[in-house]
Short mmCIF file of C-alpha atoms and ligand atoms in Angstrom, two decimals:
data_model
loop_
_atom_site.label_atom_id
_atom_site.label_comp_id
_atom_site.label_asym_id
_atom_site.label_seq_id
_atom_site.Cartn_x
_atom_site.Cartn_y
_atom_site.Cartn_z
CA MET A 1 -63.65 41.97 141.50
CA GLN A 2 -63.05 44.29 138.20
CA ALA A 3 -59.14 44.53 139.00
CA THR A 4 -59.04 40.88 139.16
CA ALA A 5 -60.89 40.48 135.74
CA VAL A 6 -58.28 42.85 134.11
CA ARG A 7 -55.35 41.36 135.96
CA ARG A 8 -56.70 38.04 134.23
CA ILE A 9 -57.55 39.10 130.82
CA LEU A 10 -54.49 41.31 130.35
CA PRO A 11 -51.43 38.67 129.85
CA TRP A 12 -53.65 36.54 127.82
CA GLY A 13 -54.73 39.49 125.77
CA LEU A 14 -50.75 40.53 125.38
CA ALA A 15 -49.66 36.89 124.58
CA ALA A 16 -52.18 36.68 121.87
CA TRP A 17 -51.45 40.02 120.49
CA PHE A 18 -47.51 39.42 120.50
CA THR A 19 -47.98 35.99 118.59
CA ALA A 20 -50.03 37.75 116.02
CA VAL A 21 -47.38 40.25 115.20
CA PRO A 22 -45.47 38.70 112.37
CA TYR A 23 -42.19 40.59 113.12
CA ALA A 24 -41.39 38.15 115.94
CA ALA A 25 -39.71 35.14 113.83
CA THR A 26 -37.63 35.29 111.00
CA ALA A 27 -35.95 32.53 108.96
CA GLU A 28 -32.86 32.40 111.88
CA GLY A 29 -35.36 32.43 115.05
CA GLN A 30 -36.78 34.61 117.41
CA PRO A 31 -35.28 38.05 117.80
CA GLU A 32 -34.26 37.82 121.39
CA ASP A 33 -32.50 34.19 120.42
CA ILE A 34 -30.76 36.07 117.20
CA ILE A 35 -29.27 38.61 119.69
CA LYS A 36 -28.13 36.23 122.13
CA TYR A 37 -26.78 34.18 119.43
CA ARG A 38 -24.98 36.98 117.86
CA GLN A 39 -23.41 38.12 121.60
CA ASN A 40 -22.21 34.61 121.78
CA VAL A 41 -20.29 34.97 118.52
CA MET A 42 -18.87 38.03 119.16
CA LYS A 43 -17.86 36.61 122.61
CA SER A 44 -15.80 33.83 120.77
CA ILE A 45 -14.19 36.26 118.37
CA GLY A 46 -13.23 38.18 121.60
CA GLY A 47 -12.19 35.14 123.41
CA HIS A 48 -9.61 34.25 120.29
CA THR A 49 -8.39 37.63 119.79
CA SER A 50 -7.54 37.82 123.74
CA ALA A 51 -6.07 34.70 123.58
CA SER A 52 -4.32 35.67 120.59
CA ALA A 53 -2.89 38.61 122.01
CA ALA A 54 -1.82 36.65 125.21
CA ILE A 55 0.46 34.78 122.66
CA ILE A 56 1.55 37.64 120.71
CA SER A 57 2.65 39.83 123.56
CA GLY A 58 4.52 36.88 125.07
CA LYS A 59 2.57 36.51 128.25
CA VAL A 60 1.88 32.89 127.26
CA GLY A 61 4.02 30.20 125.53
CA TYR A 62 0.92 28.79 123.12
CA LYS A 63 2.46 29.37 119.88
CA ALA A 64 1.38 26.21 118.26
CA HIS A 65 -2.40 27.52 119.12
CA LEU A 66 -2.08 31.12 117.18
CA SER A 67 -2.86 29.87 113.50
CA GLU A 68 -6.05 28.09 115.07
CA HIS A 69 -7.06 31.25 116.98
CA ALA A 70 -6.71 33.22 113.74
CA LYS A 71 -8.41 30.59 111.59
CA ALA A 72 -11.45 30.81 114.08
CA ILE A 73 -11.40 34.53 113.99
CA ALA A 74 -11.61 34.35 110.25
CA ALA A 75 -14.35 31.91 110.08
CA MET A 76 -16.51 33.65 112.47
CA THR A 77 -15.98 37.33 110.92
CA LYS A 78 -17.34 35.88 107.58
CA ASP A 79 -20.63 36.86 107.68
CA ILE A 80 -21.07 39.64 110.57
CA PRO A 81 -24.10 41.23 108.89
CA GLY A 82 -25.69 38.06 108.99
CA LEU A 83 -25.85 38.00 112.58
CA PHE A 84 -27.90 41.26 112.69
CA PRO A 85 -30.99 40.99 110.53
CA LYS A 86 -33.66 43.18 110.40
CA ASP A 87 -36.14 43.40 113.51
CA SER A 88 -33.22 41.95 115.81
CA ASP A 89 -32.56 45.92 117.10
CA PHE A 90 -34.62 45.79 119.98
CA GLY A 91 -34.37 44.37 123.57
CA ASP A 92 -31.22 43.39 125.14
CA THR A 93 -28.64 44.51 122.77
CA ASN A 94 -25.87 46.79 122.63
CA ALA A 95 -26.08 47.20 118.82
CA LEU A 96 -26.80 50.93 117.72
CA GLU A 97 -29.47 51.74 115.39
CA SER A 98 -27.02 53.04 112.91
CA VAL A 99 -26.31 49.28 112.32
CA TRP A 100 -29.58 48.85 110.23
CA LYS A 101 -29.70 52.79 109.59
CA LYS A 102 -26.43 53.05 108.07
CA ARG A 103 -26.47 49.42 106.30
CA ALA A 104 -23.95 50.08 103.72
CA ASP A 105 -21.24 51.63 106.24
CA PHE A 106 -21.99 48.76 108.34
CA GLU A 107 -21.40 46.34 105.80
CA LYS A 108 -18.32 47.91 104.83
CA ALA A 109 -16.83 47.88 108.15
CA ALA A 110 -17.69 44.20 108.69
CA SER A 111 -15.85 43.28 105.19
CA ASN A 112 -13.10 45.45 106.44
CA ALA A 113 -12.79 43.45 109.17
CA ARG A 114 -13.12 40.02 107.57
CA ALA A 115 -10.15 40.90 105.18
CA LYS A 116 -8.11 41.98 108.31
CA ALA A 117 -9.21 38.75 110.10
CA GLU A 118 -8.18 36.79 106.82
CA ALA A 119 -4.74 38.71 106.58
CA PHE A 120 -4.05 37.77 109.82
CA ALA A 121 -4.90 34.17 109.50
CA LYS A 122 -2.36 33.90 106.48
CA ALA A 123 0.26 35.77 108.70
CA ALA A 124 -0.36 33.21 111.70
CA ALA A 125 -0.25 30.24 109.40
CA GLY A 126 3.39 29.50 110.56
CA ASN A 127 2.60 29.99 114.23
CA ASP A 128 5.21 33.04 114.58
CA PRO A 129 3.84 35.49 116.89
CA LYS A 130 6.34 38.13 115.35
CA ALA A 131 5.43 37.64 111.87
CA ALA A 132 1.47 38.25 112.87
CA GLY A 133 1.99 40.91 114.72
CA ALA A 134 1.26 43.94 112.35
CA ALA A 135 -1.66 41.95 110.77
CA PHE A 136 -2.98 41.13 114.26
CA LYS A 137 -2.92 45.06 115.08
CA ASP A 138 -4.78 45.91 112.08
CA LEU A 139 -7.58 43.32 112.96
CA GLY A 140 -7.88 45.12 116.35
CA GLU A 141 -8.52 48.24 114.80
CA ALA A 142 -10.96 46.83 112.55
CA CYS A 143 -12.83 45.68 115.74
CA LYS A 144 -12.60 49.07 117.06
CA ALA A 145 -13.93 50.93 114.24
CA CYS A 146 -16.78 49.34 113.91
CA HIS A 147 -17.85 49.32 117.44
CA LYS A 148 -17.03 53.03 117.61
CA ASP A 149 -19.86 53.53 115.24
CA PHE A 150 -22.25 50.37 115.93
CA ARG A 151 -22.00 49.49 119.44
CA LYS A 152 -23.14 51.38 122.69
CA GLU A 153 -20.34 52.60 124.92
CA GLU A 154 -19.34 49.75 127.56
CA LYS A 155 -20.74 51.28 130.83
C1 HEC B 201 -19.08 45.21 111.48
C2 HEC B 201 -19.10 45.58 113.06
C3 HEC B 201 -18.41 44.96 113.85
C4 HEC B 201 -17.12 44.35 113.75
C5 HEC B 201 -16.09 44.19 112.78
C6 HEC B 201 -16.82 43.55 114.95
N1 HEC B 201 -17.88 43.57 115.95
FE1 HEC B 201 -17.83 42.95 117.75
N2 HEC B 201 -19.52 43.95 118.05
C7 HEC B 201 -20.49 44.67 117.21
C8 HEC B 201 -21.60 45.11 117.68
C9 HEC B 201 -22.76 45.82 117.02
C10 HEC B 201 -22.10 44.12 118.91
C11 HEC B 201 -23.16 44.58 119.96
C12 HEC B 201 -23.73 43.40 119.72
C13 HEC B 201 -25.12 43.05 120.35
O1 HEC B 201 -25.04 43.33 121.98
O2 HEC B 201 -26.28 42.68 119.77
C14 HEC B 201 -20.55 43.84 119.00
C15 HEC B 201 -20.37 43.02 120.28
C16 HEC B 201 -19.01 42.41 120.64
C17 HEC B 201 -18.67 41.82 122.03
C18 HEC B 201 -19.57 41.72 123.33
C19 HEC B 201 -20.51 40.45 123.12
C20 HEC B 201 -21.21 40.47 124.19
O3 HEC B 201 -22.48 40.90 124.38
O4 HEC B 201 -20.89 39.88 125.35
C21 HEC B 201 -17.42 41.62 121.71
C22 HEC B 201 -16.40 40.70 122.71
C23 HEC B 201 -16.79 41.70 120.39
N3 HEC B 201 -18.19 42.27 119.86
C24 HEC B 201 -15.61 41.51 119.92
C25 HEC B 201 -15.13 41.68 118.76
C26 HEC B 201 -14.02 41.56 118.07
C27 HEC B 201 -12.59 41.05 119.15
C28 HEC B 201 -13.70 42.09 116.89
C29 HEC B 201 -12.54 41.96 116.01
C30 HEC B 201 -12.02 40.68 115.80
C31 HEC B 201 -15.45 42.17 116.77
N4 HEC B 201 -16.02 42.46 117.76
C32 HEC B 201 -15.62 42.78 115.09
C33 HEC B 201 -20.08 44.70 115.98
C34 HEC B 201 -18.59 44.56 115.41
#
């Protein structure tokens, strides 16, 4: 009888406590929704990057798409720090605590990637894979540099 009462009370008690805690919501949304959103944005950046790699390496011939992929990457890397607001550091995320603890370094890595993405967009404007190759490689290094310091290793 007592156990049932506890089972009945506990979920409600917890739910009330969670809704009472003010950290749960920011202007951008609930933390778990922000985490999912930023992972989707990163995935889209990753998709355009892989697609660009396939064009630049000559695996596929969609040269006319190259400038569009590059522009999309430049657009989506404009505000990476904005995807990592305070209090979106728990739950189902591969972001390391260093994103928030070493914020200045994180923002530096983000602005470096943004600069490299803009340079790639410029180099790819003529849809010439050869002309865009070097800038694309630089961009890849910028992604890797941030992941190395701020993202959990892939399992
Ligand atoms: C300033 C840091 C930073 C830069 C620059 C950056 N990323 Fe990320 N990226 C992250 C972090 C942190 C995560 C983990 C996010 C999470 O799980 O909440 C991530 C996650 C990802 C993911 C996995 C998304 C998922 O969960 O499925 C992909 C793919 C990705 N990034 C691709 C890229 C590519 C490609 C670039 C360069 C064009 C790039 N990233 C640039 C920090 C960065």
